[in-house]
Amino acid sequence: MATRTDTQSPAPHVADTHDVIRVHGARENNLKDVSIEIPKRRLTVFTGVSGSGKSSLVFSTIAAESQRLINETYSAFVQGFMPTLARPEADVLDGLTTVITVDQQRMGGDPRSTVGTATDANAMLRILFSRLGQPHIGPPGAYAFNVPSVRASGAITVERGAKKAVKATFNRTGGMCPRCEGRGTVSDLDLAQLYDDTKSLSEGAVTIPGYGTDGWNMRLYKESGFLDPDKPIRKYTKRELHDFLHHEPTRMKIAGINMTYEGLVPRLQKSMLSKDKESMQPHIREFVDRAVTFATCPECDGTRLSEGARSSKIGGISIADACAMQISDLADWVRGLEEPSVAPLLAALRQTLDSFGEIGLGYLSLDRPSGTLSGGEAQRVKMIRHLGSSLTDVTYVFDEPTTGLHPHDIQRMNDLLLRLRDKGNTVLVVEHKPETIAIADHVVDLGPGAGTAGGTVCFEGSVEGLRGAGTVTGRHFDDRAALKEKPRTPTGTLEVRGATTHNLRGVDVDIPLGVLAVVTGVAGSGKSSLVHGSLVKGGGAAGAGVVSVDQGPIRGSRRSNPATYTGLLDPIRKAFAKANGVKPALFSSNSEGACPTCNGAGVVYTDLAMMAGVATTCEECEGKRFQASVLEYHLGGRDISEVLAMPVSEAAEFFGDGEARTPAAHRVLERLADVGLGYLTIGQPLTTLSGGERQRLKLATHMADKGGVYVLDEPTAGLHLADVEQLLGLLDRLVDSGKSVIVVEHHQAVMAHADWIIDLGPGAGHDGGRIVFEGTPADLVAARSTLTGRHLAAYVGG
């Protein structure tokens, strides 16, 4: 029998020594020479107040450099189609692995993008139906609403000895509904919104923006020769009406200029309706909202699929029925299918569908358009691709994965993060919720403040070490909001009767006014459906005077910033103009004062045709956006570009006192500071703000509104533990000033602080949609009858 003589363990292989990601001298955005070592194959949570530099370190430094290095491994030809990424500002970035970023950017709003197409579940279902569906109608493409049916015939020439022409036909069976082209809805123009038929063209019958009586658009119709410009439209013959509305494109000369005449409807479809609505000017967007009507496609009944695809079934279920099912039900249906010929496919499909349930998204359906998902839902849908992945030793980067999650669902999310780590991956999480910070192997706390007051590592180590550290996060880690001893008395009620939006089951509820009311429940229980579907859009008494503040994108261009959005720039421009005796327009980067090279954008955008465009800082104004002559005018010793570069908190002091005292600007800045945005620079592009920051910016803007009811959708998203206290103070001030505040929220501090709670559930999707509790938080804790009640009781120590 062989015996071992060596007692010493062998020395570790040199390849096993690369067990940390090293960052030295990181200076991206507000980072101040940050040097840090992050352990690999561990779960590291990055925390700190909003604007402290977490995203700058994780996304703009570590993830960005990994992506840049991966791009460099491709051939020069492939790199030509990719954006050129600059190396992040850092001295050393070492030990990086491939980074997979799972962020909260909403998924593409393409009308043909659904939950099923985004997760490959649809692809597997299509293969399943092409194998088992009866009657058999064709390959997987025959069940795809993105694939049109094509039939072609012609002649092909075969070169074999003497050339010979052969007749050939080509068929491809697709699943796309021919009427709506796979969109599920058909759009129509309301002709009454295009023109007033009692008037003639000369009298200004056309009511479309840009079609004034003297403009080129109207000259085209009046001088075309097809129409009588002095005849009221209602007196047009059938032929004249066709020429006016639907005439095919025809080249002609008008006033000596070659122009194309075509009917008003196709002309509108090309010029307005084919564009992204969000990029339109407000008055044109308003017209499009008014003139275009969307209806469910009558041919496919909204399923997007052709008649053939809908006729093929497995056990009486078509692919349209399967995609419309709640995913938890679809998973049960797939589990009931036993067919050895497709066993591996069924196993993969079951795993994908079960992942939805594990991640708390079992209430969705595969035909749900991906553009309608919230930021948190979109992030979790992206996670599904990675849960069954065979990749190991990669770095997963998450941006607040608990956003939009009930405390009950946060536990599931934590389990998934730990599963990814246990497969041998490095998991980096930017997070504020103490429940997720608590499971970290390693914590990095950035701060101490936000913006210029942040950008340094205040603590790194274990969770226990963080609790004992004197940092802002450490001090607030075990904060618990107490239940109110005396909740406010309602001054009235908003009645909601028979609400049936989405999964609501004829809900009747009285929402109290004059108090802080919180609507809660697990993700998918019907909170947003109740508040936004029945209250905000409900019209009548319920919809009157309601100010809704959500996390949706703010309409505006890349020139928009907090100063322009809140109206802050107007008093600032006037103050500069008065102090220097010149016109206010000089102090607008969209008007006379703009740098002529970049037109006031601060950057020059270069369109590279098939490649991604590149933005470079303008060399003329060095990114300041104004002409050099404008920067010679000062207010309180600062020029306009220096003022726009100030954080809100600094600008509030600047305009609050001294030579630059401007009460109108100071009031707006105080509101921005009140909602926790003191760290934002007032000239920062709106496109760089997170969902939570956008919502708080909207709230600051609406705080001066006359509306009596404020509806907020998860205002704690992206807020640090220390800032939640400030938000609660702000909500109290709103209520005390006579407003009614209704908050859709999962954060237990907000629930505990509420005067009244409405809890929906008991589950998600068709397992929810009912009121399971309404009353004071103290009663909810005492009853412990719902999931929310049990979690809130544990939170307040009840």
XYZ file of C-alpha atoms in Angstrom, residues 256-514:
259
model
C -40.649 77.217 -60.454
C -39.481 74.623 -57.895
C -39.592 70.833 -58.451
C -41.759 69.320 -55.707
C -43.548 66.034 -54.977
C -47.304 66.185 -54.512
C -48.966 63.415 -52.523
C -52.110 62.979 -50.442
C -52.250 64.434 -46.934
C -52.480 61.024 -45.202
C -49.332 59.371 -46.711
C -47.487 62.695 -46.364
C -48.313 62.792 -42.639
C -47.370 59.142 -42.156
C -43.905 59.810 -43.597
C -43.247 63.177 -41.957
C -44.706 62.670 -38.467
C -46.051 59.238 -37.714
C -42.869 57.339 -38.601
C -40.842 59.320 -36.024
C -40.278 58.568 -32.356
C -42.936 60.505 -30.467
C -40.571 61.368 -27.611
C -38.245 63.257 -29.975
C -41.000 65.511 -31.331
C -41.601 69.095 -30.317
C -44.352 69.376 -27.658
C -46.996 70.945 -29.970
C -46.455 68.249 -32.648
C -46.561 65.478 -30.036
C -49.841 66.913 -28.751
C -51.275 66.845 -32.288
C -50.159 63.210 -32.838
C -51.740 62.177 -29.501
C -54.966 63.807 -30.667
C -55.045 62.667 -34.296
C -53.826 59.064 -34.119
C -56.059 56.374 -32.658
C -54.824 52.873 -31.796
C -57.168 49.890 -31.743
C -56.697 46.143 -31.244
C -56.141 44.489 -34.618
C -59.515 43.012 -35.658
C -57.909 40.234 -37.714
C -55.626 38.668 -35.060
C -57.479 40.033 -31.995
C -54.224 41.503 -30.672
C -52.292 38.204 -30.693
C -50.008 39.464 -33.547
C -50.215 36.015 -35.209
C -51.650 34.860 -38.522
C -54.708 32.613 -38.686
C -52.549 29.559 -39.503
C -50.315 30.049 -36.448
C -53.393 30.380 -34.213
C -55.025 27.256 -35.637
C -52.157 24.893 -34.723
C -52.606 23.576 -31.168
C -51.122 21.270 -28.554
C -53.842 19.802 -26.339
C -56.251 22.559 -27.328
C -53.755 25.355 -26.566
C -52.390 27.534 -29.404
C -49.099 29.441 -29.197
C -51.146 32.658 -28.813
C -52.957 31.124 -25.803
C -49.626 29.993 -24.315
C -48.056 33.461 -24.644
C -51.126 35.131 -23.104
C -51.034 32.859 -20.023
C -49.564 34.063 -16.772
C -46.032 32.581 -16.800
C -46.606 30.630 -13.570
C -49.603 28.911 -15.258
C -47.640 28.364 -18.480
C -44.891 26.646 -16.458
C -47.495 24.256 -15.021
C -48.851 23.531 -18.531
C -45.351 22.809 -19.904
C -44.656 20.483 -16.949
C -47.695 18.443 -17.996
C -46.268 17.787 -21.490
C -44.477 14.469 -21.808
C -42.919 13.863 -25.218
C -39.569 11.998 -25.410
C -38.727 13.427 -28.854
C -38.455 16.968 -27.425
C -37.408 16.131 -23.851
C -34.254 18.347 -23.821
C -36.256 21.292 -25.210
C -39.006 20.854 -22.594
C -36.395 20.724 -19.815
C -34.780 23.990 -21.011
C -38.178 25.695 -21.377
C -39.271 24.567 -17.891
C -36.034 25.939 -16.409
C -36.512 29.326 -18.097
C -40.166 29.611 -17.033
C -39.369 28.513 -13.460
C -36.700 31.238 -13.330
C -39.458 33.828 -13.782
C -41.189 32.453 -10.697
C -37.976 32.365 -8.653
C -37.243 35.975 -9.481
C -40.762 37.142 -8.610
C -41.984 37.707 -12.182
C -44.357 34.750 -12.478
C -47.240 37.226 -12.862
C -46.038 38.454 -16.279
C -47.102 36.889 -19.595
C -44.766 36.235 -22.537
C -46.782 38.544 -24.817
C -46.334 41.545 -22.492
C -44.582 44.327 -24.514
C -41.089 44.808 -23.041
C -41.419 48.603 -23.240
C -44.163 48.478 -20.572
C -41.916 46.894 -17.911
C -40.666 49.061 -15.054
C -36.907 49.547 -14.571
C -36.809 46.900 -11.814
C -38.839 44.409 -13.861
C -36.615 45.002 -16.909
C -33.521 44.316 -14.819
C -34.947 41.041 -13.501
C -36.004 39.927 -17.009
C -32.391 40.492 -18.130
C -31.231 38.365 -15.170
C -33.189 35.353 -16.444
C -30.706 34.883 -19.294
C -27.867 34.544 -16.795
C -29.462 32.252 -14.210
C -29.124 29.142 -16.366
C -25.831 30.243 -17.927
C -22.870 27.869 -17.958
C -20.418 30.774 -17.671
C -18.277 30.978 -14.543
C -15.520 33.320 -13.423
C -17.269 36.341 -14.921
C -18.137 39.568 -13.117
C -21.834 40.386 -12.788
C -22.628 44.034 -12.076
C -26.078 44.930 -10.712
C -27.589 48.376 -10.278
C -29.955 48.315 -7.287
C -31.551 44.932 -8.086
C -34.089 45.326 -5.237
C -35.795 48.345 -6.877
C -39.545 47.765 -7.009
C -39.350 44.660 -4.791
C -41.484 43.947 -1.730
C -39.474 42.771 1.355
C -40.826 39.258 0.645
C -39.298 39.340 -2.871
C -35.974 40.839 -1.703
C -35.192 37.511 0.021
C -35.607 35.716 -3.341
C -33.351 38.249 -5.058
C -30.689 37.730 -2.373
C -30.812 33.966 -2.970
C -30.258 34.526 -6.713
C -27.278 36.824 -6.128
C -25.732 34.207 -3.828
C -26.401 31.480 -6.440
C -24.500 33.470 -9.064
C -21.607 33.917 -6.610
C -21.563 30.235 -5.647
C -21.085 29.267 -9.304
C -17.654 30.927 -9.052
C -18.568 34.419 -10.269
C -17.663 37.837 -8.920
C -20.867 39.738 -8.086
C -20.726 43.526 -7.675
C -23.937 45.184 -6.459
C -24.713 48.889 -6.076
C -27.393 48.902 -3.371
C -29.026 50.904 -0.542
C -31.339 48.324 1.061
C -29.937 46.966 4.374
C -31.444 43.503 3.650
C -29.115 43.102 0.630
C -26.089 44.821 2.206
C -26.416 42.269 5.040
C -25.611 39.269 2.759
C -22.398 40.814 1.358
C -19.028 39.102 1.760
C -17.352 42.486 1.336
C -18.722 46.048 1.612
C -17.301 49.214 0.023
C -18.827 52.419 1.409
C -18.244 55.571 -0.636
C -18.754 59.151 0.486
C -18.742 60.892 2.838
C -21.148 63.168 0.924
C -22.451 63.545 -2.610
C -20.967 65.194 -5.700
C -17.756 67.083 -4.879
C -18.168 66.104 -1.208
C -17.975 62.391 -2.129
C -15.691 60.269 -4.280
C -13.596 58.667 -1.522
C -13.727 55.195 0.073
C -14.904 55.726 3.676
C -14.938 52.046 4.626
C -14.229 48.619 3.176
C -14.577 45.343 5.002
C -17.278 43.102 6.477
C -20.903 43.977 7.254
C -20.123 43.824 10.982
C -17.247 46.238 10.427
C -19.616 48.612 8.599
C -22.015 48.589 11.543
C -19.232 49.782 13.829
C -17.795 52.290 11.356
C -18.604 55.945 11.826
C -19.692 56.407 8.205
C -23.129 57.725 7.198
C -24.131 54.215 6.039
C -22.768 52.591 9.212
C -24.616 55.023 11.487
C -27.941 54.571 9.668
C -27.608 50.831 8.919
C -29.860 49.742 11.785
C -32.232 52.733 11.591
C -35.862 51.773 12.031
C -38.739 54.193 11.528
C -41.224 54.010 14.405
C -44.979 53.611 13.982
C -46.913 56.842 14.485
C -48.563 57.065 17.899
C -51.353 59.290 16.570
C -52.058 58.965 12.833
C -53.669 62.000 11.193
C -57.455 62.090 10.785
C -58.637 62.046 7.141
C -60.424 65.150 5.829
C -62.369 63.161 3.231
C -62.080 60.188 0.898
C -61.497 59.403 -2.760
C -63.915 56.668 -3.751
C -62.778 53.976 -6.188
C -65.541 51.591 -7.218
C -65.362 48.439 -9.336
C -61.736 48.916 -10.472
C -60.850 46.216 -13.031
C -57.640 47.574 -14.660
C -55.268 44.654 -15.488
C -55.555 42.112 -12.650
C -57.818 44.103 -10.274
C -60.945 42.164 -9.358
C -63.694 44.783 -9.090
C -61.874 46.572 -6.263
C -63.879 48.986 -4.070
C -61.758 51.168 -1.811
C -61.960 54.553 -0.085
C -58.580 56.301 -0.162
C -58.388 58.844 2.697
C -57.528 62.481 1.883
C -55.483 64.928 3.952
